Coordinates of C-alpha atoms and ligand atoms in Angstrom, one line a residue:
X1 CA 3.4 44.6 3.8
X2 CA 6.8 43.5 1.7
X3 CA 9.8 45.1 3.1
X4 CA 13.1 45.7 1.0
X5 CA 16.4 47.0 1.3
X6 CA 17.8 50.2 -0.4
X7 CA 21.3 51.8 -0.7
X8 CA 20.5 55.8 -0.4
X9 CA 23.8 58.0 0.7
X10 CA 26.0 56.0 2.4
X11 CA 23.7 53.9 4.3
X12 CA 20.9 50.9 3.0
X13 CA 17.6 51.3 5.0
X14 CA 15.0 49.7 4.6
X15 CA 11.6 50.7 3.3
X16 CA 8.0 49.0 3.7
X17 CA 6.0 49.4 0.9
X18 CA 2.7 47.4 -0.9
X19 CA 3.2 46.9 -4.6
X20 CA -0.4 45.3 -5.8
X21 CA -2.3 44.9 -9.3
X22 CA -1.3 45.4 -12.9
X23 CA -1.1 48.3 -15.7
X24 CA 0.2 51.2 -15.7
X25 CA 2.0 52.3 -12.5
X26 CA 0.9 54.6 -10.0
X27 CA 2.7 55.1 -7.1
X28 CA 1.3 57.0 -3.9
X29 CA 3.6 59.6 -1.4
X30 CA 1.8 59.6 2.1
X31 CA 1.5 63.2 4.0
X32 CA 3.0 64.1 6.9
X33 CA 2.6 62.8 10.2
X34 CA 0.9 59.7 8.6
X35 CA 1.8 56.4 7.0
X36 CA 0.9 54.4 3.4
X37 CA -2.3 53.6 5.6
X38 CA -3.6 56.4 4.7
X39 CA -4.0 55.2 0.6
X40 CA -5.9 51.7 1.7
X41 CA -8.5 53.1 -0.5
X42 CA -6.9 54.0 -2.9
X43 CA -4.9 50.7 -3.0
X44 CA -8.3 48.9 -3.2
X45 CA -10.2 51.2 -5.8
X46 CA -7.3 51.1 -8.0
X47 CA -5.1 48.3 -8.1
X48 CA -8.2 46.3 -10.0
X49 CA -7.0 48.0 -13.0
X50 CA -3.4 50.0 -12.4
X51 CA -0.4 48.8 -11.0
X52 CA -0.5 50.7 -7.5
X53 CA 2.4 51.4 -4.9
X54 CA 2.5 53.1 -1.6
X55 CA 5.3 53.0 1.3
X56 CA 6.8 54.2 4.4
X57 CA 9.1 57.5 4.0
X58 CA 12.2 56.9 6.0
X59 CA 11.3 56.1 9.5
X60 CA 7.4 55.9 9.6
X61 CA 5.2 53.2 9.7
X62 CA 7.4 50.0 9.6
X63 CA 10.4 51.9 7.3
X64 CA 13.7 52.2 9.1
X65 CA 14.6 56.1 10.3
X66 CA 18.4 55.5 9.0
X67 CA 21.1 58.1 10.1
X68 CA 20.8 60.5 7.5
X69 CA 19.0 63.2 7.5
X70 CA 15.0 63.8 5.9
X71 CA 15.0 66.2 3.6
X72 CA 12.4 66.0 0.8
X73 CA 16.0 65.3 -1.5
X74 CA 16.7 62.4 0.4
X75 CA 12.8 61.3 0.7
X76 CA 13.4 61.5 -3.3
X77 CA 16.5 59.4 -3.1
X78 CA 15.2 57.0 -1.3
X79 CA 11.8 56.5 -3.7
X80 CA 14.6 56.4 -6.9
X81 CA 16.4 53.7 -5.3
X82 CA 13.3 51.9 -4.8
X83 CA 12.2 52.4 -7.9
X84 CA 15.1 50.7 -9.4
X85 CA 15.6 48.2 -6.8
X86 CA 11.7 47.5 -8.1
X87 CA 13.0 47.4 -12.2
X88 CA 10.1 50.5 -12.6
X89 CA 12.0 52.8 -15.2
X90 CA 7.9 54.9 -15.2
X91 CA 5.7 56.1 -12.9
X92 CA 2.7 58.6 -12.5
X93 CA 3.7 59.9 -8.8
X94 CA 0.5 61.1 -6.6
X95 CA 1.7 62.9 -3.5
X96 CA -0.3 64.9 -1.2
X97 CA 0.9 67.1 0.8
X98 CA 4.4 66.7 2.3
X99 CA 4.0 63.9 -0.3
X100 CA 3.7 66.7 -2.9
X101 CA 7.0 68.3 -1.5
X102 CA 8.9 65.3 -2.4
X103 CA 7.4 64.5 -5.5
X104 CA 8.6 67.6 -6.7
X105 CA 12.2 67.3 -5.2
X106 CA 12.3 63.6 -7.1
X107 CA 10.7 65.7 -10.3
X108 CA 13.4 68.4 -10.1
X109 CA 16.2 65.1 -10.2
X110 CA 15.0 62.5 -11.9
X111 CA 11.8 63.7 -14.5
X112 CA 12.5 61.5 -16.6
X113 CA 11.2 58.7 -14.4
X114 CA 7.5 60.7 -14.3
X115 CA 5.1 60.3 -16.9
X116 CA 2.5 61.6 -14.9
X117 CA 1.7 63.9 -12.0
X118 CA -0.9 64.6 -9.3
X119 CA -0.2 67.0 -6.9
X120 CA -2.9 67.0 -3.9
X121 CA -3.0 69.2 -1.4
X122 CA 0.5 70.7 -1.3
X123 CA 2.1 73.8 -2.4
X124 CA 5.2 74.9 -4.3
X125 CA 6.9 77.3 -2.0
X126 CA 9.0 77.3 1.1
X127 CA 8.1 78.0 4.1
X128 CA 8.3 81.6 6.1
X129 CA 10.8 82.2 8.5
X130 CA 7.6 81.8 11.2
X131 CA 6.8 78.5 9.8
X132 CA 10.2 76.9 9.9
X133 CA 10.1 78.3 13.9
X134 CA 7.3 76.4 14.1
X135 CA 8.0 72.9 12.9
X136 CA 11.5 72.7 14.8
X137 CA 8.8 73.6 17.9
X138 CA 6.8 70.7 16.7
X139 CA 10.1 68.5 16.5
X140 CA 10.9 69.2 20.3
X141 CA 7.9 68.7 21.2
X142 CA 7.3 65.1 19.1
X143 CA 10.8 64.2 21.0
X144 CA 9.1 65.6 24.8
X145 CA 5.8 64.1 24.1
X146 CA 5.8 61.4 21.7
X147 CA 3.6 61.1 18.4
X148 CA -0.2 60.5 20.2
X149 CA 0.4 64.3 21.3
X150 CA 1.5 65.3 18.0
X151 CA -1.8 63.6 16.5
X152 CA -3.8 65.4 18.9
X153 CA -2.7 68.5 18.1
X154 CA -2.3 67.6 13.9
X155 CA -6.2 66.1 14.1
X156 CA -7.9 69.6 13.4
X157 CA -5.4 70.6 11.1
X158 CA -5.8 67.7 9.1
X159 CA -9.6 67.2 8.6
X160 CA -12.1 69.4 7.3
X161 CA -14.7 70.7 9.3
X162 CA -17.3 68.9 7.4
X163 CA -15.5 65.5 8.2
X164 CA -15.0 66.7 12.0
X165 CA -18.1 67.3 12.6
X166 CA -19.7 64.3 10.8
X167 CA -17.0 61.4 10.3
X168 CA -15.4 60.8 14.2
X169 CA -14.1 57.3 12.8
X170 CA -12.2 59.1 10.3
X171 CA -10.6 61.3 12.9
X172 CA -10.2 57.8 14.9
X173 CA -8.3 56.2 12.2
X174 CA -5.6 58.7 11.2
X175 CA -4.9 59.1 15.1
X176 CA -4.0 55.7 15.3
X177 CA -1.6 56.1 12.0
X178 CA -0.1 58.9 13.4
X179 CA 0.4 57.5 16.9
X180 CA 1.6 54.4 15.4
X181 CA 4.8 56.3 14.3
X182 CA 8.1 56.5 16.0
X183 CA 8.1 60.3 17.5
X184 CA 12.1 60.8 16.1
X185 CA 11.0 60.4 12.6
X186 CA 8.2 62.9 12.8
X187 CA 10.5 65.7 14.0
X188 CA 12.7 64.5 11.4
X189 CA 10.3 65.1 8.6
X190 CA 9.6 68.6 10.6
X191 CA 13.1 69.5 9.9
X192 CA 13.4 68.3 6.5
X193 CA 10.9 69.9 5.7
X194 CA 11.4 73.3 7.3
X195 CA 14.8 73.1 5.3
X196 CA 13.0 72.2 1.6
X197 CA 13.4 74.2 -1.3
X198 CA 10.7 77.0 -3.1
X199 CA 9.9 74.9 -5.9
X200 CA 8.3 77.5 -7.7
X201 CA 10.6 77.9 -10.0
X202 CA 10.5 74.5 -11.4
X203 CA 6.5 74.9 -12.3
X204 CA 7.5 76.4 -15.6
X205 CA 9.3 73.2 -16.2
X206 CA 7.0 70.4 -15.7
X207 CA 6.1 68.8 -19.0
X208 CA 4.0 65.8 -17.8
X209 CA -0.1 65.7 -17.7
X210 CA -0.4 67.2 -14.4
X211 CA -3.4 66.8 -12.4
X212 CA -3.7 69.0 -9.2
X213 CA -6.3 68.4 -6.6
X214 CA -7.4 70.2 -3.1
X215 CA -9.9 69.9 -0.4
X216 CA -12.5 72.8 -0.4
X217 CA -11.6 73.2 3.3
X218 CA -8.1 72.5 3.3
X219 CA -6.7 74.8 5.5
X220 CA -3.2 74.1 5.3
X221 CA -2.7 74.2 1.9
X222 CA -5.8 75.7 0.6
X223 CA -7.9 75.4 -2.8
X224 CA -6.0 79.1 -3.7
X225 CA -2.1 77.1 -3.5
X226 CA -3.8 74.4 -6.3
X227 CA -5.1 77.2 -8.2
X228 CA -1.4 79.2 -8.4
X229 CA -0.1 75.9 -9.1
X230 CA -2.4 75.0 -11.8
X231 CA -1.5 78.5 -13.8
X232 CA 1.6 78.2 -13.7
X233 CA 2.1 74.2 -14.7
X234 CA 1.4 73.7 -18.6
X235 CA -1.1 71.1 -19.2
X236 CA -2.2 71.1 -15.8
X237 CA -5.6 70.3 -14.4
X238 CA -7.4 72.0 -10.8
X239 CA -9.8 69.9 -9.1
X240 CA -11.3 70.7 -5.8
X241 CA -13.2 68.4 -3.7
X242 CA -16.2 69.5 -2.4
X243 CA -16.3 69.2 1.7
X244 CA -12.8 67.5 2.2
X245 CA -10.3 69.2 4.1
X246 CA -6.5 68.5 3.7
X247 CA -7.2 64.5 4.1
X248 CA -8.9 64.6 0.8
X249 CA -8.1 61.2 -0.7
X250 CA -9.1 60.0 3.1
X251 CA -11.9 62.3 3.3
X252 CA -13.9 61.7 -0.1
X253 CA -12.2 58.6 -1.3
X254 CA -14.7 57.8 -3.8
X255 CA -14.4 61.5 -5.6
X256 CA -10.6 61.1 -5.5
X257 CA -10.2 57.9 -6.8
X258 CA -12.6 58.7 -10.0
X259 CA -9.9 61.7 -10.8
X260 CA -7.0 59.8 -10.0
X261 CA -8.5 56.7 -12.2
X262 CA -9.9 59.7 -15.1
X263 CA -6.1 60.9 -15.1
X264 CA -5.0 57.6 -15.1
X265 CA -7.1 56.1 -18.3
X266 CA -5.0 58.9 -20.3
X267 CA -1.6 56.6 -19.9
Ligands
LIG1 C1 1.4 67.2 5.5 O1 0.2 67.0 5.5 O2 2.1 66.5 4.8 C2 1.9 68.3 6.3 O3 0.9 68.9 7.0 C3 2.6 69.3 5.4 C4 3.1 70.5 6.1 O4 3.3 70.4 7.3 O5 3.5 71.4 5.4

């Protein structure tokens, strides 16, 4: 793991990230509660013929939290400044999930920077007023309890049933990325992303080759969020992955990566 320094705001943090292979650039957004441990697959299926990045948002894995605050703004911020700190004028951007809610706060900014995105189990809007009450719960709680009871309670959100009931290590592996994180930067993320913008309206707007995927038993962000997505996002593509839940890159890697690397051959 290489670590650098960024200026984002007033501060310079630093970010952990894995920058591996060569080609065209790919760079992966990890979900929330979880780490850039979760794309090791995808970091080994792709970097043979791609150039392939993944790090830390602001305070997880081995990133520093910083002062400011983590809304999916800053979380862009801070992947521009990488970006240039990196001399990368051009990436495709894959982000699932909260991934997905920062990859299109760094689209609405800086498109210009994206040639390509894929979109994988996420949504476009924001939340309800019950589901903001609900992450700044989850933020008190990751503060009371620490992050192995927030990966406790995340674990059957996260998985499909398919992989609950058949793949335990799977279930082992994401609690241990989960637990690994510091418990202040997990109710930050709540809060930044309780506070995120719809993003609906920026759909219409998206000119890059698009390539939208979702687990058939994703649960919080189901197959039907792709689907809206996917009509209203010219030259976009749905896929949906048979028996993966919200983890689907974790869950089927190998279906994943063949999108990712089909999408990818068109750059
Ligand atoms: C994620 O997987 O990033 C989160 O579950 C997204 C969310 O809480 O909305």
């Amino acid at each position: 793991m290489k670590k650098i320094s960024i200026n984002s705001g007033t501060e310079s943090i630093e970010l952990a990230y894995r920058d591996e292979g060569e080609g065209t650039t790919v760079i992966f957004l990890h979900a929330f509660p979880l780490s850039q441990r979760m794309w090791d697959s995808q970091i080994k299926a792709l970097s043979a013929s791609h150039r392939v990045l993944t790090f830390d948002w602001r305070g997880f894995g081995e990133s520093n939290l910083g002062a400011g605050n983590s809304s999916m703004e800053t979380f862009a911020d801070d992947l521009a400044e990488l970006l240039k700190a990196l001399e990368i004028e051009q990436v495709v951007l894959c982000g699932l999930s909260m991934g997905g809610y920062a990859a299109l706060a760094f689209y609405r900014k800086y498109s210009a920077k994206v040639s390509g995105l894929i979109l994988a189990d996420t949504k476009a809007g924001a939340d309800t007023e019950e589901a903001r009450r609900s992450r700044y719960e989850m933020a008190e709680q990751a503060r009371q309890k620490g992050s192995s009871a927030i990966a406790e309670l995340m674990i059957p959100k996260l998985l499909g049933l398919s992989t609950q009931q058949n793949n335990a290590q799977i279930a082992e592996e994401v609690k241990a990325i989960i637990a690994n994180n510091a418990a202040e930067a997990i109710a930050a993320a709540q809060e930044g992303m309780a506070q995120r913008k719809d993003s609906n309206d920026l759909l219409a707007e998206i000119s890059c080759p698009t390539l939208i995927i979702a687990g058939s038993e994703d649960t919080l962000t189901p197959p039907s969020e792709a689907e809206t997505m996917g009509s209203r996002i010219r030259s976009a593509e749905v896929k949906i992955i048979d028996k993966a839940g919200h983890l689907s890159n974790l869950e089927q890697p190998e279906i994943f990566n063949q999108l990712v690397l089909k999408f990818l051959s068109r750059f």
